[in-house]
Coordinates of C-alpha atoms in Angstrom, one line a residue:
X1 CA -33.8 -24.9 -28.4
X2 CA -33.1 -24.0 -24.7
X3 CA -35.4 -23.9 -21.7
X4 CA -35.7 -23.0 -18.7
X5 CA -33.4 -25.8 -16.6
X6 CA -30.3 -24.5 -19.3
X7 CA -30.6 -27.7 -21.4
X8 CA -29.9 -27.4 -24.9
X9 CA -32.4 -29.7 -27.2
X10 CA -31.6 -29.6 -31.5
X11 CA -34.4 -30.3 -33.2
X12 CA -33.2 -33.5 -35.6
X13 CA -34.4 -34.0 -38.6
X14 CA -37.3 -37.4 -38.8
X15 CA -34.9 -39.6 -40.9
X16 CA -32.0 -39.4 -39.2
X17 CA -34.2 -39.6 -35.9
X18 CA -35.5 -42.9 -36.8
X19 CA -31.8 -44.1 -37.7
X20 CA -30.0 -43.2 -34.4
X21 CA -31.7 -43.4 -31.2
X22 CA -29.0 -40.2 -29.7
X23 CA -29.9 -37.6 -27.3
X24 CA -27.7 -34.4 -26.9
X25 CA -27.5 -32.0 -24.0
X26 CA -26.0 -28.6 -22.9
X27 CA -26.7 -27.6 -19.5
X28 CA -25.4 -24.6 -18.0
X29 CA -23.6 -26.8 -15.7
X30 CA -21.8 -28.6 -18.1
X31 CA -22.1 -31.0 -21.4
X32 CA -22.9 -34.1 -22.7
X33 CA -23.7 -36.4 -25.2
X34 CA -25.0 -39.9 -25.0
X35 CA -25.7 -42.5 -27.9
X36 CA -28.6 -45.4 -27.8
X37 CA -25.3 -47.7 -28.8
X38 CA -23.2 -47.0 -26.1
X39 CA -22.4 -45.5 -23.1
X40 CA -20.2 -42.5 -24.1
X41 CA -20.4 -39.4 -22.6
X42 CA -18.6 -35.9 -22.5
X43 CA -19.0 -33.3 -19.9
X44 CA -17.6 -29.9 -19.9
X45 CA -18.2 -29.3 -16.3
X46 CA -19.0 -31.8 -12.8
X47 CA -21.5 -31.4 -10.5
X48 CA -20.8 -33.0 -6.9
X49 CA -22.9 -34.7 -4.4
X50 CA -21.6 -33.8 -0.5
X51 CA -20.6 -30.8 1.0
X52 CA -17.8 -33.1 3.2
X53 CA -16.6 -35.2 0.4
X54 CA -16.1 -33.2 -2.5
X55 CA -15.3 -35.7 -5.5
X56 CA -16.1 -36.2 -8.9
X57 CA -17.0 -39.3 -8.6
X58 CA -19.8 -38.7 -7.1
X59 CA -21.3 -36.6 -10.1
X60 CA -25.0 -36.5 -11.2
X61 CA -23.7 -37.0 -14.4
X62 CA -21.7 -39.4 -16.1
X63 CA -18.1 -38.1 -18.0
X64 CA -16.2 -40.1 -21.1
X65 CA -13.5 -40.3 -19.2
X66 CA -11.8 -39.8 -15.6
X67 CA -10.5 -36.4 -16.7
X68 CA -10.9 -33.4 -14.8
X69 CA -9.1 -30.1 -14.2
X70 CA -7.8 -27.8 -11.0
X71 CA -6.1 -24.1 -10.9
X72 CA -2.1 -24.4 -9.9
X73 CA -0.6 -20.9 -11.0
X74 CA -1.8 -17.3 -10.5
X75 CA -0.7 -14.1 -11.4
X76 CA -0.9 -10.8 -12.1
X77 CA 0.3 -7.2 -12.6
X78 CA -0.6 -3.5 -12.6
X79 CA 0.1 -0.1 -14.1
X80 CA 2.7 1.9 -11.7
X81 CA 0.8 5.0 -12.0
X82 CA -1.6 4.9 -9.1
X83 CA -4.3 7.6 -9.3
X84 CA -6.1 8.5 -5.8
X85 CA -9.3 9.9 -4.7
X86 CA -7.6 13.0 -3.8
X87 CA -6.1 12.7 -7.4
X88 CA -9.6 12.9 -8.8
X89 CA -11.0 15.6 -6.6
X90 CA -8.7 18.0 -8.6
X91 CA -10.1 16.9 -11.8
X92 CA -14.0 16.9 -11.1
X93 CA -16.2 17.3 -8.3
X94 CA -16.0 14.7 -5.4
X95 CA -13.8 13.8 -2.3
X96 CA -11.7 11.0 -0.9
X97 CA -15.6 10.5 1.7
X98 CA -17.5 10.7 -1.1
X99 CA -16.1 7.8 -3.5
X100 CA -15.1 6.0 -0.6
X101 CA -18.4 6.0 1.2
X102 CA -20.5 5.1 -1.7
X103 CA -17.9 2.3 -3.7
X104 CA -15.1 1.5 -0.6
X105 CA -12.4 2.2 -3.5
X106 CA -9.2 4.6 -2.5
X107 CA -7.2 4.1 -5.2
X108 CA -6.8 3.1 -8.9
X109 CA -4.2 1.8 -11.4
X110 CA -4.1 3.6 -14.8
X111 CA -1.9 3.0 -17.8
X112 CA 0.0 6.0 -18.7
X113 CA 3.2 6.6 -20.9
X114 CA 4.5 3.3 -22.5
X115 CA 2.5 1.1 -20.5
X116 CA 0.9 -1.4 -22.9
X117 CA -2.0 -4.1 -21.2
X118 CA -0.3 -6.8 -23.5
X119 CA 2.3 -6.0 -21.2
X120 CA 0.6 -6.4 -18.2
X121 CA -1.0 -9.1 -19.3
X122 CA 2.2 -11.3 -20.4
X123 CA 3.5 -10.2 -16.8
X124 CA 1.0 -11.9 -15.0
X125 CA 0.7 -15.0 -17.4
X126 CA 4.8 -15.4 -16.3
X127 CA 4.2 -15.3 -12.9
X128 CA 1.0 -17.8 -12.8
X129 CA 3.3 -20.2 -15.4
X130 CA 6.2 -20.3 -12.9
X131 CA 4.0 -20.9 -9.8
X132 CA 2.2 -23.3 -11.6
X133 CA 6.2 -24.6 -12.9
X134 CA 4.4 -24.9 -16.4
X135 CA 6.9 -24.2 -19.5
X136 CA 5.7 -21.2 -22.1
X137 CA 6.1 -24.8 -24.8
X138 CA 3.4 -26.7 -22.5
X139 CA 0.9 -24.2 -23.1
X140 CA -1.8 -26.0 -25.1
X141 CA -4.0 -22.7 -25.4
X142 CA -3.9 -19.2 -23.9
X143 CA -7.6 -17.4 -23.3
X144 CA -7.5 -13.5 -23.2
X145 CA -10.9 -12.3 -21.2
X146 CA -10.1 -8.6 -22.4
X147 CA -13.3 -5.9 -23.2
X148 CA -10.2 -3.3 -24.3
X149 CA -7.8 -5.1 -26.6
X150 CA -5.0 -3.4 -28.1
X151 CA -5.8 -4.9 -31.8
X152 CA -9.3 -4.9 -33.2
X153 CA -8.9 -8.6 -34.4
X154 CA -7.9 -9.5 -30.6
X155 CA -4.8 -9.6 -28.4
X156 CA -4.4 -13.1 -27.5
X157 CA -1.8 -14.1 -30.4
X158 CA 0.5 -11.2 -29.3
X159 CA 0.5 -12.6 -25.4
X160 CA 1.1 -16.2 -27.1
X161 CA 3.9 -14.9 -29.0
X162 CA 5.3 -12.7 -26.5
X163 CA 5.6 -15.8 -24.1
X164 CA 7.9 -17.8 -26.3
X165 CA 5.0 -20.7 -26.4
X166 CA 6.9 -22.3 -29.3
X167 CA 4.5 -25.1 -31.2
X168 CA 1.5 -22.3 -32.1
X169 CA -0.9 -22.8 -29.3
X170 CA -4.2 -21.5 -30.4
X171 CA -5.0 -18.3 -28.7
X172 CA -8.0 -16.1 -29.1
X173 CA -10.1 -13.0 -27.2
X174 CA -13.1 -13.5 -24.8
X175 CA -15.0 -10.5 -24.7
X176 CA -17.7 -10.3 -21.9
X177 CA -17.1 -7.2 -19.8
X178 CA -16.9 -8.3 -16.0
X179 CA -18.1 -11.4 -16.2
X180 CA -15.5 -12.3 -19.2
X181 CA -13.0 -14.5 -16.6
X182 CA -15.4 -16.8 -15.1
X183 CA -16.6 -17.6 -18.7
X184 CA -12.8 -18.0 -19.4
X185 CA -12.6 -20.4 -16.4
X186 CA -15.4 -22.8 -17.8
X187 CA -14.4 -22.7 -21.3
X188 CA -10.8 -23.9 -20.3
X189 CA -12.6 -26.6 -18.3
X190 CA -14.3 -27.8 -21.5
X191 CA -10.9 -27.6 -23.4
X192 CA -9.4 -29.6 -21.1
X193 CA -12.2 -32.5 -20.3
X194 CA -13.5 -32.6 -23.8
X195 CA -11.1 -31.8 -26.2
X196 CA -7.7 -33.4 -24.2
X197 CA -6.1 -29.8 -23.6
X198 CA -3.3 -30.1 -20.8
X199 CA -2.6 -26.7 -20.1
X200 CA -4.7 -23.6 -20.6
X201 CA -3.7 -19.8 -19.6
X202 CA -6.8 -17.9 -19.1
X203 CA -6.1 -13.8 -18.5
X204 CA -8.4 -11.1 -17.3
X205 CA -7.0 -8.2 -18.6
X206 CA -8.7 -4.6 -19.4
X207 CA -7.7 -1.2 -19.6
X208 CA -11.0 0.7 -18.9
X209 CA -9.4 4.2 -18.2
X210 CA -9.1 4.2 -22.3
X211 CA -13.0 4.4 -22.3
X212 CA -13.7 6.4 -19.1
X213 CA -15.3 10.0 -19.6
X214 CA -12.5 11.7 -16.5
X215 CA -15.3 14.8 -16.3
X216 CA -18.3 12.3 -15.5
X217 CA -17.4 12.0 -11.6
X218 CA -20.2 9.2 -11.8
X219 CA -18.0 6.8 -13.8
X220 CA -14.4 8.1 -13.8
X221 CA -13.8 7.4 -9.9
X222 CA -14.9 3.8 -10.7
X223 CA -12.3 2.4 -13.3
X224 CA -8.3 1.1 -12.7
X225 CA -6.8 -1.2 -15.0
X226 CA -4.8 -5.0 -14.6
X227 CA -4.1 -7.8 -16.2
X228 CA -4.8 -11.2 -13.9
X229 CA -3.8 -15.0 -14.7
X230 CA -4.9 -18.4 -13.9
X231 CA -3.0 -21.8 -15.4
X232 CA -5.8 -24.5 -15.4
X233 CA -4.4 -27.8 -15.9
X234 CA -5.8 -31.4 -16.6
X235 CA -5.7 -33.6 -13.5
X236 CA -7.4 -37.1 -12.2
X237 CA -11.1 -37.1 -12.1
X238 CA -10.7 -36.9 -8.4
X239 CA -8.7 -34.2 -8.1
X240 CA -11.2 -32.0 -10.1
X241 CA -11.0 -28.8 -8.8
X242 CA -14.2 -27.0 -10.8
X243 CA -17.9 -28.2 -9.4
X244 CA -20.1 -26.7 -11.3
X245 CA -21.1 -23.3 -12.9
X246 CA -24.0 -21.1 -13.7
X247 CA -24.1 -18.7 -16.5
X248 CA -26.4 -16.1 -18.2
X249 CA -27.2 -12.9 -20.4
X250 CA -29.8 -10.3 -20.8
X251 CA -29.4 -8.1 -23.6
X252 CA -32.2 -6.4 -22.5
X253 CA -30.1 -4.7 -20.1
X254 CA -27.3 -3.5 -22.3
X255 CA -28.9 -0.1 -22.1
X256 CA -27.7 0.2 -18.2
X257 CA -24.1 -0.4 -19.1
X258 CA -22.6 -0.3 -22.7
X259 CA -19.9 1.6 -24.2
X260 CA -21.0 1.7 -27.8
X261 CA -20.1 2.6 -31.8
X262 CA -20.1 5.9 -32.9
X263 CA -19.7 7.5 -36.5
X264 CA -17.1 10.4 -36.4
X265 CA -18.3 13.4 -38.3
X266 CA -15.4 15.7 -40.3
X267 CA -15.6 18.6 -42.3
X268 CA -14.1 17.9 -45.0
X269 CA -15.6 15.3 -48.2
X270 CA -13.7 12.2 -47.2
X271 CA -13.6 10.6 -44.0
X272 CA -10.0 9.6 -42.8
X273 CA -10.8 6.3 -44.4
X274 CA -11.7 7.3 -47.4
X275 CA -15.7 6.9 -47.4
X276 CA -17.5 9.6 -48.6
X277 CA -19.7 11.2 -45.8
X278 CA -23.2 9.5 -45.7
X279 CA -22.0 6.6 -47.1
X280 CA -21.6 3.6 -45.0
X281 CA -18.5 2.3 -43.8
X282 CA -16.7 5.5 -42.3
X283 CA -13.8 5.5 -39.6
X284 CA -15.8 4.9 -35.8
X285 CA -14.8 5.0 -32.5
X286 CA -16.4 3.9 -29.3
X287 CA -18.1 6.4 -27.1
X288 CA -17.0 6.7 -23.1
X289 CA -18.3 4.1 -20.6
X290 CA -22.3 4.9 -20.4
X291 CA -24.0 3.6 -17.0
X292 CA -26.7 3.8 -15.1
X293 CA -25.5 3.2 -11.5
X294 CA -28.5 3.0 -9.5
X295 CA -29.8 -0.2 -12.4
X296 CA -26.8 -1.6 -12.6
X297 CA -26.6 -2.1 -8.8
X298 CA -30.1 -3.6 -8.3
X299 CA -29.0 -5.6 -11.4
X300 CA -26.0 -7.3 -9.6
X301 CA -27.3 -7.3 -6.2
X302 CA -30.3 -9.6 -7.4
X303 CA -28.8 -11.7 -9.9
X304 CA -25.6 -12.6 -8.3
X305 CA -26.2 -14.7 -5.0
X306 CA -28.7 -16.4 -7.5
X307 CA -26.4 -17.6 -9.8
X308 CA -24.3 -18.4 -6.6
X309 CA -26.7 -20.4 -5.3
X310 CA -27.5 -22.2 -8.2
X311 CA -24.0 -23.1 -9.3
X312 CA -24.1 -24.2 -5.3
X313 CA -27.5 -26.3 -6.0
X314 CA -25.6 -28.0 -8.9
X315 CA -22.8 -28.7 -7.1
X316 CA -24.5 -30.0 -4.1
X317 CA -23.3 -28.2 -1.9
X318 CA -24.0 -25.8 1.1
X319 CA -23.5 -22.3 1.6
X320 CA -21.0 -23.4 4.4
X321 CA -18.7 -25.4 3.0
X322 CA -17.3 -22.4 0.9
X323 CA -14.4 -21.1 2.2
X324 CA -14.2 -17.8 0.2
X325 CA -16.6 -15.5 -1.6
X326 CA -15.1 -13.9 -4.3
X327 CA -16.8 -11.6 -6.6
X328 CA -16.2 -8.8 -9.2
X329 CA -14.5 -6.1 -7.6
X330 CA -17.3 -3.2 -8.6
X331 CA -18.8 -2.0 -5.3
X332 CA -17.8 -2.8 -1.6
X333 CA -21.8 -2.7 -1.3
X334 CA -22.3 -4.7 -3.9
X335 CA -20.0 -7.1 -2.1
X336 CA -21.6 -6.5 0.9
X337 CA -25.3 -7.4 0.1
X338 CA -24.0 -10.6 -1.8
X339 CA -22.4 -11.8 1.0
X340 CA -25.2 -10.9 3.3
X341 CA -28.0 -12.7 0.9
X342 CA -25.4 -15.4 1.0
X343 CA -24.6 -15.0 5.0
X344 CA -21.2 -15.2 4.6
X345 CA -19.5 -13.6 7.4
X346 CA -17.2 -11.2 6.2
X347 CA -14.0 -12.5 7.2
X348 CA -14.4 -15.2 3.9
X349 CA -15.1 -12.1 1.8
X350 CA -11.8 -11.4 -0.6
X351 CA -11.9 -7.9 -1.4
X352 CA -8.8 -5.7 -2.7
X353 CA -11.0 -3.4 -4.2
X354 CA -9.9 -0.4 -2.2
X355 CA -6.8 -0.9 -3.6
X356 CA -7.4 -1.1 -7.7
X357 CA -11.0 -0.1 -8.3
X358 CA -12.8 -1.9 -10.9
X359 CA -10.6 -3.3 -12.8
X360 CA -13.1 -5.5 -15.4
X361 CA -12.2 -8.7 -16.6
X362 CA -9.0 -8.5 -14.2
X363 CA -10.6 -8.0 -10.8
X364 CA -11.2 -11.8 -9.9
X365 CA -7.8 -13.2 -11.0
X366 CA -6.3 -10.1 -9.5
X367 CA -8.1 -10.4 -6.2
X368 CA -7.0 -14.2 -6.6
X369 CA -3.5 -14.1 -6.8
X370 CA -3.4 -11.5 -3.4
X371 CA -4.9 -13.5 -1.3
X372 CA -2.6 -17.3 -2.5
X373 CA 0.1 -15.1 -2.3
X374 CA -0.7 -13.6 1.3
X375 CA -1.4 -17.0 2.3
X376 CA -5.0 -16.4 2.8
X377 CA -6.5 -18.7 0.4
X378 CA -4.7 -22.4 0.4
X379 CA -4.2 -25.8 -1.5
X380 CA -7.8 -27.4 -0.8
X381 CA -10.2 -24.1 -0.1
X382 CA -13.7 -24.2 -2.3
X383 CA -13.9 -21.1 -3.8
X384 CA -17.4 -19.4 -5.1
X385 CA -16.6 -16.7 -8.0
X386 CA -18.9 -14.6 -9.6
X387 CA -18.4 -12.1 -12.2
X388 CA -20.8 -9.7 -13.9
X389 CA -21.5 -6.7 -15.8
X390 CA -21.9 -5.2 -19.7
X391 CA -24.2 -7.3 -21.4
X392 CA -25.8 -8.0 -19.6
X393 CA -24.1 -10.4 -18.4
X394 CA -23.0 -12.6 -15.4
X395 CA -22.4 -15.9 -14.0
X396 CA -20.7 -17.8 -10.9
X397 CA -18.1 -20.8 -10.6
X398 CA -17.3 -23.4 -7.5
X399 CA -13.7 -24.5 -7.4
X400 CA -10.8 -25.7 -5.5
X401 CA -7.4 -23.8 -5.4
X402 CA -4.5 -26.0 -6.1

């Protein structure tokens, strides 16, 4: 049973209540389990007590052991077919002003001949291994944050294989839309603090264009597609580089943002897969990126900078001792208005979106790996991310580069 606070309560059967005097606890800022016999704990994710000191060790909660975990290797990589504004004006009705003026975006990345995202998404798991100077054969576990994969079952294994990591790391698909590489970024904290992972490779990658309707000017001028990487990797307690996190869904709100199953109809008897017409299953598809903009904003511009601040709350810290805001890439006024419910100045905005569009699971990491690279965001900086989107879903994350 869940409430409000995010804590997680099992109802436990009477005998086995009376025999073990145990509590267990999932917050949405982390995990943990204690016994009435000892003292032993597990936590998937610290919170921290100062805005000037920020250490571990000064955590609300108690952990098993002094094991935490920090980000030491971005990447990340796009399509070389770059589509512009002026691109689209041929194709449906609209204008470089028009897009620009109501999303800030300029240009878009779109797969095209034998572009593959596994590709892209292997690139940038290279690069973020050989910043991070991690070996493919370290790799204890790759996560793929992908809403687009190129196999039904999942892409993941073919990114593990395709980096050589030689002793079977698992590997396995994370599908949550926008919000899928901040959920990525917490779950590799959990492998790592409570199940003795060294190394995890957590990829955004999504190929949107595959789903867009390019004669719906509402949604087609919105869409690029990337592949980002992060390498999280275990560390001291005190050098823990993720504070705390906040996380949520509303499936309520999957009707302002879905992109769902459909039935193809044929002429003939048989489907394609054999199933006789009527009869359930027959081949399916997905139908073209449905949203409703105007809900979808409200949506984001209301439930981010709370999840912000309550990731912040958890962590104990202040609004000013973030260096950077960085958000999904959706809407340059989306960004806007989270920053300003935030007041954070603009200049500790990180925003490439002009440059990629929305690029899904792969706009943080992408946006990321710009601004280390550029020298804009340093060894030390507190970062607040927040992704969100399909679902409905979103959450935030406070961490430390390097």
């Amino acid at each position: 049973m869940a409430n409000a606070s995010g804590l997680f309560t099992p109802v436990v059967p009477s005998g086995i209540r009376s025999r073990f005097s145990a509590s267990i606890g999932i917050h949405r800022s982390g995990f943990w389990f204690s016994e009435g016999v000892s003292t032993r704990r597990v936590l998937c994710a610290s919170t921290v007590e100062g805005a000037e000191n920020i250490s571990p060790s000064q955590s609300r909660v108690p952990r098993l052991s002094n094991r935490g975990c920090k980000l030491v290797g971005c990447g990340s990589a796009v399509p070389s077919l770059q589509i512009s504004n002026d691109d689209l004006a041929k194709i449906v009705d609209t204008s470089d002003e028009w897009i620009s003026v109501r999303t800030g975006i300029r240009n878009r990345r779109v797969l095209s001949g034998k572009d593959s995202l596994n590709a892209l998404a292997v690139d940038a798991a290279r690069k973020a291994l050989e910043m991070a100077e991690v070996d493919p054969i370290d790799v204890d576990l790759v996560l793929l944050c992908t809403s687009t994969p190129e196999d039904l079952f999942g892409s993941a294994p073919q990114i593990q294989k395709a980096l050589g990591c030689k002793n079977n790391p698992l590997a396995y698909d994370i599908t949550a839309a926008c919000s899928g590489f901040v959920l990525g970024l917490v779950s590799a904290a959990c492998y790592i603090r409570g199940g003795g992972f060294n190394n995890v490779l957590v990829i955004g990658a999504d190929a949107l264009s595959r789903y867009v309707d390019w004669t719906d000017r509402g949604t087609c001028i919105l869409f690029g597609d990337a592949a980002g990487a992060v390498l999280v990797q275990a560390c001291d307690g005190e050098e823990d580089g993720l504070f705390a996190f906040d996380m949520h869904s509303d499936g309520d709100g999957q009707r302002h943002l879905n992109a769902s199953i459909k039935g193809n109809e044929v002429d003939h008897a048989l489907g394609s897969n054999g199933s006789v017409l009527g009869f359930s299953p027959k081949i399916s598809s997905y139908s073209c990126i449905q949203m409703n903009g105007k809900e979808v904003f409200r949506f984001a511009c209301r439930a981010v900078p709370q999840s912000i601040e309550s990731a912040l709350e958890k962590a104990g810290l202040s609004g000013s001792s973030i260096d950077w805001l960085l958000l999904h890439q959706a809407n340059q006024r989306i960004i806007d208005a989270v920053a300003s419910r935030l007041e954070m100045p603009s200049e500790r905005v990180i925003s490439n979106l002009c440059n990629y569009g929305n690029t899904s699971a792969a706009s943080i990491p992408l946006a990321l790996d710009e601004a280390v690279r550029s020298g804009k965001v340093q060894a030390g900086h507190t970062i607040a991310a927040a992704g969100f989107g399909a679902g409905l879903t979103w959450g935030s994350a406070i961490v430390r580069w390097g």
